[in-house]
Amino acid sequence: MKCLILAAGYATRLYPLTENFPKPLLKVGEKTIIDRLIEDIDSSSSVNEYIVVVNHKFADIFENWAKESSYPVTVVDDGTVSNETRLGAVNDMALAVRKLGIDEDVLVIAGDNLLDFSLGEFIEYALKKKSSCIMRYYERDEKRLLKCGVVTVDGDDRVLEMTEKSPSPATHWCTPPFYYYTREDIALLKNAVAEGCPADAPGSFAAYVCKKSALYAMQMPGSRYDIGDIESYNKVQREYRGIVKKRARVTPNLSLDGKRILVTGAAGFIGSFLSISLLKDCAGSTIVGVDSLNDYYDVRLKEHRLSEIEKASNDSNSEWIFKKGNIADKSFVTSLFEKFNFNIVVNLAAQAGVRYSIENPDVYIESNIIGFYNILQACRFFPVEHLVYASSSSVYGSNSKIPYSVDDKVDNPVSLYAATKKSNELLAHSYSKLYGIPSTGLRFFTVYGPAGRPDMAYFSFTNKLRNNETIDIFNFGNCRRDFTYIDDIVKGIELVMCRAPEKQTGEDGLPLPPYRIYNIGNSSPENLLDFVSILSQELVFAGVLPPDYDFEKHKRLVPMQPGDVPVTYADTFSLENDTAFKPSTPLRDGLRAFAKWYKEYYEV
């Protein structure tokens, strides 16, 4: 049997997600849609060739995909380049049959959908019937039902009628966009085209065949997921993750109770919140915080955070110890590991900030490169159960594919800061490989919240607005950021700390590096203009700014700054799959908490 996949790959509704990328090759659940389809179909062992019909614009991309595929794939270029010139599904079917001389049974699939049906079972049922066969399922969403082929069947499951995209469906029984046809039915394609069979959707031919031959319906549970825009893509991601999570193997949990834990950068934004959370959540542990308390921003804020940690330690049955020092000082780091023999290390100490790295590169090399090297060396000579370290969404640099996946190549940093974070990931990987150090890197996406960094946009905007200054909104407001609330970041870190990568042996008998990377982001990019609007509303609500404040007079649209990128967008599938956690705090809730804290801290 042949499998004919109609994967034209038009992307007009998915800009910028697929501006120059075909929809069927989008990754959902760490696999492309089309690979997932083929993997499922191939489980039946009944298909001898996969024929993928594509439009000319994406033909080269599909050809490259086919070369790397482990399945027998033939790509057919239908020669069209736009929606205006496309042949349509039925004509694409006829083109492939004529061009390749197909004279056998065919399974036809529209490849721009993610299908959660058991296609292998469907094929076996079709072969057993020895007749044309379509699947039916019960669709509860009336809006989606209007996009489906609606069927009426008799008691023997014979299809009495099928209407492609019925304007007023009388039943909720419908078919996903794939069909099985015998060789006799495929022979009807020429007549169907000649008689003006509607060419737009593959179900049109099913409706045509229904009048000429015996079609049978197979009732199966499952869902059809349409990916037509970024919002529906996100919905598919969320729903599909809910399915695969049930199948995923969960790694054994590593209890944090009774552990000796090192948190570097403890007086920093993330480090302080993590330290407080560990003191609340851990029992009988020793938590050692390290920070150099440098003057990159107001040291008084760092001291305030440390005082909050001290308060939390008073109500904790775990011990809190703070050591002032620089991780770039090798003797200081070595002495810490000698004294405490840490079980878990969380390295959050780093020189932060994209723009500052252009002005002061030396401090980034010192802290982010030399300092991290010292941590790795210490973990090597004083073995730890798990090393968790901060990376950044900045490593994605000029990557044009969104959302950002941990599987993407990140070889194009646009700032020194990003380059140092990428180097951290490479160094950690090599140490995991060479010395078996279980390590996990966390790519944080625009972290915000109370007591945050004053150089971050939401904080610096607030300071400037209070001082009656003008705020600059970069890229003329056409930037989108995946803002992630601090509580979500901390919860993600703690869950990851408990799940050290397992030590395994590869097919070559050699050990695999116990190494992982996760994105931690909200997976919901916000436009900067919308962000500023919400921030201004919450600052007024908290009393930081007066109700009659004129925001329009205090904002200026300016070009993109060097080192910045227009959009950040986290694909958090791996994090969700391994920890069952997804950051989800709404931006307004997070900015409201920040505005309230700001009001109290500065006694506005």
Coordinates of C-alpha atoms in Angstrom, one line a residue:
M1 CA 0.0 0.0 0.0
K2 CA 1.1 3.6 -0.7
C3 CA 0.6 6.4 1.7
L4 CA -0.1 9.8 0.0
I5 CA 0.5 12.7 2.4
L6 CA -0.8 16.0 1.1
A7 CA 1.5 18.5 2.8
A8 CA 1.3 21.7 0.7
G9 CA 2.7 23.5 3.8
Y10 CA 1.1 26.9 3.2
A11 CA 2.0 29.2 6.1
T12 CA -0.1 32.4 5.5
R13 CA -2.0 31.9 8.8
L14 CA 1.0 31.1 10.9
Y15 CA 3.2 34.1 10.4
P16 CA 5.8 34.5 11.9
L17 CA 5.9 30.9 13.2
T18 CA 6.2 29.4 9.7
E19 CA 7.0 32.4 7.5
N20 CA 9.6 30.3 5.6
F21 CA 8.8 26.9 7.1
P22 CA 6.2 24.3 6.2
K23 CA 3.5 23.5 8.7
P24 CA 3.9 19.7 8.6
L25 CA 7.5 20.0 9.8
L26 CA 6.5 22.0 12.9
K27 CA 7.6 20.1 16.1
V28 CA 4.9 19.1 18.5
G29 CA 6.0 17.0 21.4
E30 CA 9.6 17.1 20.2
K31 CA 8.6 15.4 16.9
T32 CA 7.5 17.0 13.7
I33 CA 3.9 16.5 12.7
I34 CA 4.7 14.5 9.6
D35 CA 7.3 12.3 11.4
R36 CA 4.7 11.5 14.0
L37 CA 2.2 10.6 11.3
I38 CA 4.6 8.3 9.5
E39 CA 5.8 6.7 12.7
D40 CA 2.2 5.8 13.6
I41 CA 1.3 4.5 10.1
D42 CA 4.5 2.5 9.9
S43 CA 3.5 0.5 13.0
S44 CA 1.0 -1.4 10.8
S45 CA 3.9 -2.6 8.5
S46 CA 1.4 -2.4 5.5
V47 CA 2.8 0.8 3.8
N48 CA 5.7 0.3 1.4
E49 CA 6.2 3.9 0.4
Y50 CA 5.3 7.4 1.6
I51 CA 4.6 10.0 -1.1
V52 CA 4.5 13.6 0.1
V53 CA 3.0 16.2 -2.2
V54 CA 4.3 19.7 -1.6
N55 CA 4.2 23.1 -3.2
H56 CA 7.3 24.5 -4.9
K57 CA 8.1 27.0 -2.3
F58 CA 8.9 24.3 0.3
A59 CA 10.0 21.5 -2.0
D60 CA 13.7 21.8 -1.1
I61 CA 13.0 21.7 2.6
F62 CA 10.9 18.6 2.2
E63 CA 13.6 17.0 0.0
N64 CA 16.2 17.6 2.8
W65 CA 13.8 16.1 5.4
A66 CA 13.2 13.1 3.1
K67 CA 16.9 12.4 2.8
E68 CA 17.2 12.3 6.6
S69 CA 14.1 10.2 7.1
S70 CA 14.5 6.5 8.0
Y71 CA 11.3 5.7 6.0
P72 CA 10.9 5.2 2.2
V73 CA 9.8 8.7 1.2
T74 CA 9.2 10.2 -2.3
V75 CA 8.6 14.0 -2.5
V76 CA 6.4 15.3 -5.4
D77 CA 6.6 19.0 -6.2
D78 CA 3.1 20.1 -7.4
G79 CA 4.7 23.3 -8.9
T80 CA 2.5 25.8 -7.1
V81 CA 3.8 28.7 -5.1
S82 CA 0.8 30.3 -3.4
N83 CA -2.8 29.9 -2.3
E84 CA -3.8 31.5 -5.5
T85 CA -2.1 28.9 -7.7
R86 CA -2.5 25.8 -5.6
L87 CA -4.0 22.7 -7.2
G88 CA -6.0 21.6 -4.2
A89 CA -6.0 18.3 -2.4
V90 CA -8.0 16.3 -5.0
N91 CA -5.8 17.5 -7.9
D92 CA -2.7 16.9 -5.8
M93 CA -3.8 13.3 -5.4
A94 CA -4.4 13.0 -9.1
L95 CA -1.0 14.5 -9.8
A96 CA 0.8 12.0 -7.6
V97 CA -1.1 9.0 -8.9
R98 CA -0.4 10.0 -12.5
K99 CA 3.2 11.0 -12.0
L100 CA 4.2 7.9 -10.1
G101 CA 1.9 5.5 -11.9
I102 CA 0.3 4.3 -8.6
D103 CA -1.8 1.2 -9.2
E104 CA -2.5 -0.1 -5.7
D105 CA -4.4 0.8 -2.5
V106 CA -3.7 4.2 -1.1
L107 CA -4.0 5.9 2.3
V108 CA -4.5 9.6 1.8
I109 CA -3.7 12.1 4.6
A110 CA -3.7 15.9 4.9
G111 CA -0.4 16.4 6.5
D112 CA -0.9 19.8 8.2
N113 CA -2.8 18.4 11.1
L114 CA -1.7 16.7 14.3
L115 CA -3.8 13.5 14.6
D116 CA -4.1 11.6 17.9
F117 CA -5.7 8.5 16.4
S118 CA -4.3 5.0 16.2
L119 CA -3.6 5.0 12.4
G120 CA -2.1 1.5 12.5
E121 CA -5.4 0.0 13.8
F122 CA -7.3 2.0 11.2
I123 CA -5.1 0.5 8.4
E124 CA -5.6 -3.1 9.7
Y125 CA -9.3 -2.5 9.8
A126 CA -9.3 -1.2 6.2
L127 CA -7.3 -4.2 4.9
K128 CA -9.6 -6.6 6.7
K129 CA -12.7 -5.0 5.1
K130 CA -11.1 -5.2 1.6
S131 CA -13.1 -2.1 0.7
S132 CA -12.8 1.7 0.8
C133 CA -12.9 2.8 4.4
I134 CA -13.1 6.0 6.3
M135 CA -12.8 6.7 10.0
R136 CA -15.5 8.4 12.1
Y137 CA -15.4 10.0 15.5
Y138 CA -17.6 12.1 17.6
E139 CA -16.8 15.8 17.5
R140 CA -18.3 17.9 20.4
D141 CA -17.0 21.2 19.2
E142 CA -19.5 22.6 16.7
K143 CA -17.1 25.2 15.3
R144 CA -14.6 22.4 14.5
L145 CA -17.4 20.2 13.3
L146 CA -18.1 22.7 10.5
K147 CA -14.6 22.1 9.2
C148 CA -14.9 18.3 9.1
G149 CA -16.3 15.8 6.7
V150 CA -19.7 14.8 8.3
V151 CA -20.9 11.2 7.7
T152 CA -24.1 9.3 8.1
V153 CA -23.8 5.5 8.5
D154 CA -26.1 2.5 8.8
G155 CA -26.1 -0.3 11.3
D156 CA -23.4 -2.2 9.3
D157 CA -21.1 0.9 9.4
R158 CA -21.7 1.5 5.7
V159 CA -21.4 5.2 4.8
L160 CA -24.7 6.4 3.4
E161 CA -23.6 10.0 3.0
M162 CA -20.6 12.2 3.5
T163 CA -20.5 16.0 3.2
E164 CA -17.2 17.8 3.2
K165 CA -17.5 20.9 5.5
S166 CA -21.3 20.7 6.0
P167 CA -22.7 24.2 6.6
S168 CA -25.3 22.8 9.0
P169 CA -24.3 19.3 10.1
A170 CA -27.2 17.1 11.3
T171 CA -24.9 14.7 13.1
H172 CA -21.8 14.9 15.2
W173 CA -20.2 12.0 13.5
C174 CA -17.3 13.1 11.3
T175 CA -14.0 12.1 9.7
P176 CA -10.5 13.3 10.3
P177 CA -8.7 14.3 7.1
F178 CA -7.4 10.8 6.1
Y179 CA -9.0 8.1 4.0
Y180 CA -8.3 4.6 2.7
Y181 CA -9.0 3.9 -1.0
T182 CA -8.7 0.6 -2.9
R183 CA -7.0 0.6 -6.3
E184 CA -10.4 0.5 -8.0
D185 CA -11.4 3.8 -6.2
I186 CA -8.1 5.4 -7.1
A187 CA -9.0 4.7 -10.7
L188 CA -12.0 7.0 -10.3
L189 CA -9.7 10.0 -9.6
K190 CA -9.5 11.0 -13.3
N191 CA -13.3 10.9 -13.6
A192 CA -13.7 12.9 -10.4
V193 CA -11.4 15.7 -11.6
A194 CA -13.1 15.7 -15.1
E195 CA -16.5 15.9 -13.5
G196 CA -15.5 18.9 -11.4
C197 CA -15.1 17.3 -8.0
P198 CA -14.3 20.2 -5.5
A199 CA -10.5 20.2 -5.3
D200 CA -9.9 22.1 -2.0
A201 CA -10.1 19.3 0.6
P202 CA -9.4 15.6 0.5
G203 CA -12.8 14.7 1.8
S204 CA -14.3 16.0 -1.4
F205 CA -13.1 12.9 -3.2
A206 CA -14.4 10.7 -0.3
A207 CA -17.8 12.2 -0.8
Y208 CA -17.5 11.5 -4.6
V209 CA -16.4 7.9 -4.0
C210 CA -19.3 7.4 -1.6
K211 CA -21.7 7.7 -4.5
K212 CA -19.7 5.2 -6.6
S213 CA -18.5 2.5 -4.2
A214 CA -19.0 0.9 -0.8
L215 CA -17.3 3.0 1.9
Y216 CA -17.3 1.7 5.5
A217 CA -16.8 3.8 8.6
M218 CA -14.6 2.7 11.5
Q219 CA -15.5 4.2 14.8
M220 CA -12.5 5.1 17.0
P221 CA -11.7 7.5 19.8
G222 CA -9.4 10.3 19.0
S223 CA -9.1 13.9 18.1
R224 CA -8.2 16.1 15.2
Y225 CA -6.0 19.0 16.0
D226 CA -5.9 21.9 13.5
I227 CA -2.9 24.1 13.5
G228 CA -4.0 27.3 11.7
D229 CA -2.3 30.1 13.8
I230 CA 0.0 30.6 16.7
E231 CA -2.8 30.4 19.3
S232 CA -4.1 27.1 17.9
Y233 CA -0.5 25.8 17.8
N234 CA -0.1 26.6 21.5
K235 CA -3.4 24.8 22.2
V236 CA -2.3 21.7 20.3
Q237 CA 1.0 21.8 22.3
R238 CA -0.8 22.0 25.6
E239 CA -3.4 19.3 24.8
Y240 CA -0.9 17.0 23.3
R241 CA 1.5 17.3 26.2
G242 CA -1.4 16.2 28.4
I243 CA -1.5 13.0 26.4
V244 CA 2.2 12.2 26.3
K245 CA 2.7 13.0 29.9
K246 CA 0.7 9.9 30.8
R247 CA 3.1 7.8 28.7
A248 CA 6.3 9.5 29.7
R249 CA 8.7 7.7 32.0
V250 CA 9.2 9.9 35.1
T251 CA 12.7 9.9 36.4
P252 CA 13.2 9.0 40.1
N253 CA 12.8 11.9 42.5
L254 CA 15.9 13.1 44.4
S255 CA 14.7 14.3 47.9
L256 CA 16.1 17.7 49.0
D257 CA 15.6 16.9 52.6
G258 CA 18.8 16.5 54.6
K259 CA 20.9 17.7 51.7
R260 CA 23.8 20.1 51.7
I261 CA 22.9 22.6 49.0
L262 CA 25.0 25.4 47.5
V263 CA 23.2 28.4 46.0
T264 CA 25.6 30.8 44.3
G265 CA 24.3 34.3 43.5
A266 CA 22.1 34.0 46.7
A267 CA 21.7 37.8 47.1
G268 CA 20.5 38.0 43.5
F269 CA 16.9 38.1 42.3
I270 CA 16.4 34.4 41.5
G271 CA 18.9 33.2 44.1
S272 CA 17.3 34.9 47.0
F273 CA 13.8 33.7 46.1
L274 CA 15.1 30.2 45.6
S275 CA 16.9 30.3 49.0
I276 CA 13.7 31.3 50.8
S277 CA 11.7 28.6 49.0
L278 CA 14.3 25.9 50.0
L279 CA 14.2 27.0 53.6
K280 CA 10.4 26.6 53.6
D281 CA 10.4 23.3 51.6
C282 CA 13.4 21.4 52.9
A283 CA 13.7 19.5 56.2
G284 CA 17.0 19.1 58.0
S285 CA 19.1 20.6 55.1
T286 CA 22.0 22.9 55.1
I287 CA 21.7 25.7 52.5
V288 CA 24.8 27.7 51.9
G289 CA 24.4 30.9 50.0
V290 CA 27.3 32.7 48.2
D291 CA 27.4 36.1 46.7
S292 CA 30.1 38.7 46.0
L293 CA 27.6 41.6 46.5
N294 CA 29.1 43.6 43.6
D295 CA 27.8 47.0 42.7
Y296 CA 26.3 46.3 39.3
Y297 CA 23.1 47.7 40.8
D298 CA 22.2 49.1 44.3
V299 CA 23.8 46.9 46.9
R300 CA 21.1 47.9 49.4
L301 CA 18.6 45.8 47.4
K302 CA 20.8 42.8 47.6
E303 CA 21.2 43.3 51.4
H304 CA 17.4 43.6 51.6
R305 CA 17.0 40.2 49.9
L306 CA 19.5 38.7 52.3
S307 CA 17.5 40.0 55.2
E308 CA 14.4 38.4 53.8
I309 CA 16.3 35.1 53.6
E310 CA 17.4 35.5 57.3
K311 CA 13.8 36.0 58.3
A312 CA 12.8 32.8 56.4
S313 CA 15.6 30.9 58.2
N314 CA 14.2 31.8 61.6
D315 CA 11.1 29.7 60.8
S316 CA 12.9 26.9 59.1
N317 CA 14.2 23.6 60.4
S318 CA 17.0 23.8 57.8
E319 CA 20.2 25.7 58.4
W320 CA 21.1 28.9 56.4
I321 CA 24.8 29.9 56.0
F322 CA 25.9 32.9 54.0
K323 CA 29.4 33.3 52.7
K324 CA 30.5 36.5 50.9
G325 CA 32.9 35.7 48.0
N326 CA 33.5 35.6 44.3
I327 CA 33.2 32.3 42.5
A328 CA 36.0 33.5 40.2
D329 CA 38.3 33.0 43.2
K330 CA 39.3 29.4 42.8
S331 CA 40.6 29.0 46.4
F332 CA 37.4 30.4 47.8
V333 CA 35.3 27.9 45.8
T334 CA 37.5 25.0 46.7
S335 CA 37.4 25.8 50.4
L336 CA 33.6 25.8 50.3
F337 CA 33.4 22.4 48.7
E338 CA 36.1 21.0 51.0
K339 CA 34.1 22.2 54.1
F340 CA 30.6 21.3 53.1
N341 CA 30.9 18.5 50.6
F342 CA 27.7 19.6 48.8
N343 CA 25.1 17.1 47.4
I344 CA 23.4 19.6 45.1
V345 CA 24.9 22.8 43.6
V346 CA 22.7 25.5 42.0
N347 CA 24.9 28.0 40.2
L348 CA 23.0 31.3 39.7
A349 CA 26.0 33.6 40.1
A350 CA 26.7 35.4 36.9
Q351 CA 27.1 38.9 35.5
A352 CA 23.7 39.6 34.0
G353 CA 22.5 41.9 31.3
V354 CA 22.8 42.0 27.5
R355 CA 23.6 45.7 27.0
Y356 CA 26.1 45.9 29.9
S357 CA 28.1 43.1 28.3
I358 CA 28.9 45.5 25.4
E359 CA 30.2 48.1 27.8
N360 CA 32.0 45.9 30.3
P361 CA 33.0 42.6 28.7
D362 CA 35.8 41.8 31.3
V363 CA 33.3 41.2 34.2
Y364 CA 31.4 38.7 32.0
I365 CA 34.5 36.6 31.3
E366 CA 35.5 36.7 35.0
S367 CA 32.2 35.6 36.4
N368 CA 30.4 33.7 33.7
I369 CA 33.4 31.8 32.3
I370 CA 36.1 31.6 34.9
G371 CA 33.6 31.4 37.8
F372 CA 31.6 28.7 36.2
Y373 CA 34.8 26.8 35.3
N374 CA 35.7 26.9 39.0
I375 CA 32.3 25.4 39.9
L376 CA 32.7 22.6 37.4
Q377 CA 36.2 21.8 38.7
A378 CA 34.9 21.7 42.3
C379 CA 32.1 19.4 41.2
R380 CA 34.6 17.2 39.5
F381 CA 36.9 16.7 42.5
F382 CA 34.1 16.8 45.1
P383 CA 31.4 14.8 43.3
V384 CA 27.9 16.1 43.6
E385 CA 24.5 14.4 42.9
H386 CA 23.3 17.2 40.7
L387 CA 24.6 20.5 39.3
V388 CA 21.9 22.9 38.2
Y389 CA 23.0 26.1 36.5
A390 CA 21.5 29.2 35.0
S391 CA 21.6 29.7 31.3
S392 CA 19.5 32.2 29.4
S393 CA 17.0 32.6 26.5
S394 CA 19.6 34.9 25.1
V395 CA 21.5 31.8 23.7
Y396 CA 18.8 31.6 20.9
G397 CA 20.2 34.8 19.5
S398 CA 19.2 35.4 15.9
N399 CA 17.2 32.1 15.7
S400 CA 14.2 32.9 13.5
K401 CA 12.2 29.8 14.4
I402 CA 9.7 30.2 17.2
P403 CA 8.8 29.0 19.7
Y404 CA 12.4 28.4 20.9
S405 CA 13.0 24.7 21.5
V406 CA 15.9 23.1 23.4
D407 CA 16.5 21.1 20.3
D408 CA 17.2 24.2 18.2
K409 CA 20.7 25.0 17.2
V410 CA 22.0 28.0 19.2
D411 CA 25.2 28.9 17.4
N412 CA 24.4 32.5 16.6
P413 CA 24.7 34.6 19.8
V414 CA 24.2 38.3 19.3
S415 CA 25.8 39.5 22.6
L416 CA 28.8 38.5 24.7
Y417 CA 26.4 37.7 27.5
A418 CA 24.6 35.1 25.3
A419 CA 28.0 33.7 24.2
T420 CA 29.1 33.2 27.8
K421 CA 25.8 31.4 28.6
K422 CA 26.2 29.1 25.6
S423 CA 29.8 28.4 26.7
N424 CA 28.4 27.3 30.1
E425 CA 26.2 24.7 28.4
L426 CA 29.1 23.4 26.4
L427 CA 31.5 23.2 29.4
A428 CA 28.8 21.5 31.5
H429 CA 28.2 19.0 28.7
S430 CA 31.9 18.1 28.4
Y431 CA 32.3 17.7 32.2
S432 CA 29.2 15.5 32.3
K433 CA 30.7 13.4 29.5
L434 CA 34.2 13.2 30.9
Y435 CA 33.5 12.9 34.7
G436 CA 29.8 11.8 34.9
I437 CA 28.6 14.9 36.6
P438 CA 24.8 15.0 36.4
S439 CA 24.1 18.6 35.2
T440 CA 21.0 20.5 34.1
G441 CA 21.0 23.9 32.4
L442 CA 18.0 26.2 32.7
R443 CA 17.3 28.8 30.0
F444 CA 15.3 31.5 31.8
F445 CA 13.0 33.7 29.8
T446 CA 12.6 37.4 31.0
V447 CA 12.2 36.8 34.8
Y448 CA 10.3 39.5 36.7
G449 CA 8.6 40.1 40.0
P450 CA 9.0 41.8 43.4
A451 CA 12.6 42.7 44.4
G452 CA 13.8 42.1 40.9
R453 CA 16.8 43.6 39.0
P454 CA 16.6 47.3 38.6
D455 CA 18.0 47.1 35.1
M456 CA 15.1 45.0 33.8
A457 CA 12.5 46.9 31.7
Y458 CA 9.6 46.7 34.2
F459 CA 11.7 48.0 37.0
S460 CA 13.7 50.7 35.1
F461 CA 10.4 51.9 33.5
T462 CA 8.9 52.3 36.9
N463 CA 11.9 54.3 38.2
K464 CA 11.8 56.6 35.2
L465 CA 8.1 57.1 35.3
R466 CA 8.3 58.0 39.0
N467 CA 11.1 60.5 38.2
N468 CA 9.0 62.0 35.4
E469 CA 11.4 60.8 32.7
T470 CA 10.7 59.3 29.3
I471 CA 10.9 55.5 28.8
D472 CA 12.3 54.1 25.5
I473 CA 10.4 51.3 23.9
F474 CA 12.7 49.4 21.5
N475 CA 12.1 48.3 18.0
F476 CA 9.3 50.9 17.9
G477 CA 7.2 48.7 20.1
N478 CA 7.4 45.6 17.9
C479 CA 9.1 43.4 20.4
R480 CA 7.5 40.5 22.2
R481 CA 8.9 39.0 25.4
D482 CA 8.0 35.8 27.2
F483 CA 7.8 37.3 30.7
T484 CA 8.1 34.6 33.4
Y485 CA 7.1 35.3 37.0
I486 CA 9.7 34.7 39.7
D487 CA 7.6 32.1 41.6
D488 CA 7.2 30.0 38.5
I489 CA 11.0 30.2 37.9
V490 CA 11.7 29.0 41.5
K491 CA 9.2 26.2 41.3
G492 CA 10.8 25.0 38.1
I493 CA 14.2 25.1 39.6
E494 CA 13.2 23.1 42.6
L495 CA 11.5 20.4 40.5
V496 CA 14.5 20.2 38.3
M497 CA 16.9 19.9 41.3
C498 CA 14.9 16.8 42.3
R499 CA 15.4 15.2 38.9
A500 CA 19.1 14.6 38.2
P501 CA 19.7 13.2 34.7
E502 CA 20.3 9.5 34.9
K503 CA 23.6 7.9 34.0
Q504 CA 23.1 5.6 31.1
T505 CA 25.1 3.6 28.6
G506 CA 24.9 4.3 24.9
E507 CA 24.6 1.7 22.0
D508 CA 28.4 1.8 21.7
G509 CA 28.7 0.6 25.3
L510 CA 30.2 4.0 26.4
P511 CA 28.5 6.2 29.0
L512 CA 26.2 8.9 27.8
P513 CA 26.6 12.3 29.5
P514 CA 24.0 12.8 32.2
Y515 CA 23.1 16.2 30.9
R516 CA 19.9 18.1 30.2
I517 CA 18.7 21.6 29.1
Y518 CA 15.3 23.1 29.9
N519 CA 13.5 26.2 28.9
I520 CA 11.6 27.9 31.8
G521 CA 9.2 30.4 30.3
N522 CA 5.6 31.3 30.3
S523 CA 5.1 30.3 26.6
S524 CA 3.0 33.4 26.1
P525 CA 4.9 36.3 24.5
E526 CA 3.6 39.8 25.3
N527 CA 3.9 42.8 23.0
L528 CA 6.0 45.5 24.8
L529 CA 3.3 48.1 24.2
D530 CA 0.7 45.9 25.9
F531 CA 3.2 45.2 28.7
V532 CA 3.7 48.9 29.3
S533 CA 0.0 49.4 29.3
I534 CA -0.6 46.7 32.0
L535 CA 2.4 48.0 34.0
S536 CA 1.1 51.5 34.0
Q537 CA -2.4 50.4 35.1
E538 CA -1.0 48.4 38.0
L539 CA 1.3 51.2 39.1
V540 CA -1.7 53.5 39.3
F541 CA -3.7 50.8 41.1
A542 CA -0.9 50.3 43.7
G543 CA -0.6 54.1 44.3
V544 CA 3.0 54.3 42.9
L545 CA 1.7 56.8 40.3
P546 CA -1.2 59.2 40.4
P547 CA -4.5 58.3 38.6
D548 CA -4.1 61.2 36.1
Y549 CA -0.6 60.3 35.1
D550 CA -0.1 61.0 31.3
F551 CA 1.8 57.9 30.1
E552 CA 1.6 58.9 26.4
K553 CA 3.9 61.9 27.1
H554 CA 6.4 59.7 28.9
K555 CA 7.1 57.0 26.3
R556 CA 9.2 57.1 23.1
L557 CA 9.4 54.5 20.4
V558 CA 13.0 53.9 19.4
P559 CA 15.0 51.5 17.1
M560 CA 16.3 48.1 18.3
Q561 CA 19.3 48.1 20.6
P562 CA 22.4 46.2 19.7
G563 CA 22.3 42.7 21.2
D564 CA 18.5 42.6 21.5
V565 CA 16.2 40.3 19.6
P566 CA 12.6 41.0 18.5
V567 CA 10.9 38.1 20.1
T568 CA 11.5 35.5 22.8
Y569 CA 9.1 32.5 23.1
A570 CA 9.8 29.4 25.2
D571 CA 8.8 25.9 24.1
T572 CA 8.6 24.3 27.6
F573 CA 7.6 20.8 26.5
S574 CA 10.6 19.0 28.0
L575 CA 10.1 20.7 31.3
E576 CA 6.4 19.8 31.4
N577 CA 7.1 16.3 30.3
D578 CA 9.7 15.6 33.0
T579 CA 8.2 17.6 35.9
A580 CA 4.5 18.0 35.0
F581 CA 4.9 21.7 35.6
K582 CA 4.3 24.6 33.3
P583 CA 4.8 28.3 34.3
S584 CA 1.5 30.0 34.0
T585 CA 1.3 33.2 36.1
P586 CA -0.6 35.9 34.1
L587 CA 1.4 39.0 33.4
R588 CA -1.1 41.2 35.1
D589 CA -0.9 39.2 38.4
G590 CA 2.9 39.3 38.3
L591 CA 3.1 43.1 37.7
R592 CA 0.5 43.7 40.4
A593 CA 2.7 41.9 42.9
F594 CA 5.7 43.9 41.7
A595 CA 3.8 47.2 42.0
K596 CA 2.6 46.4 45.5
W597 CA 6.2 45.5 46.6
Y598 CA 7.6 48.6 45.0
K599 CA 5.1 50.8 46.8
E600 CA 6.1 49.2 50.2
Y601 CA 9.9 49.0 49.6
Y602 CA 10.3 52.6 48.4
E603 CA 7.6 53.9 50.7
V604 CA 6.0 55.8 47.9

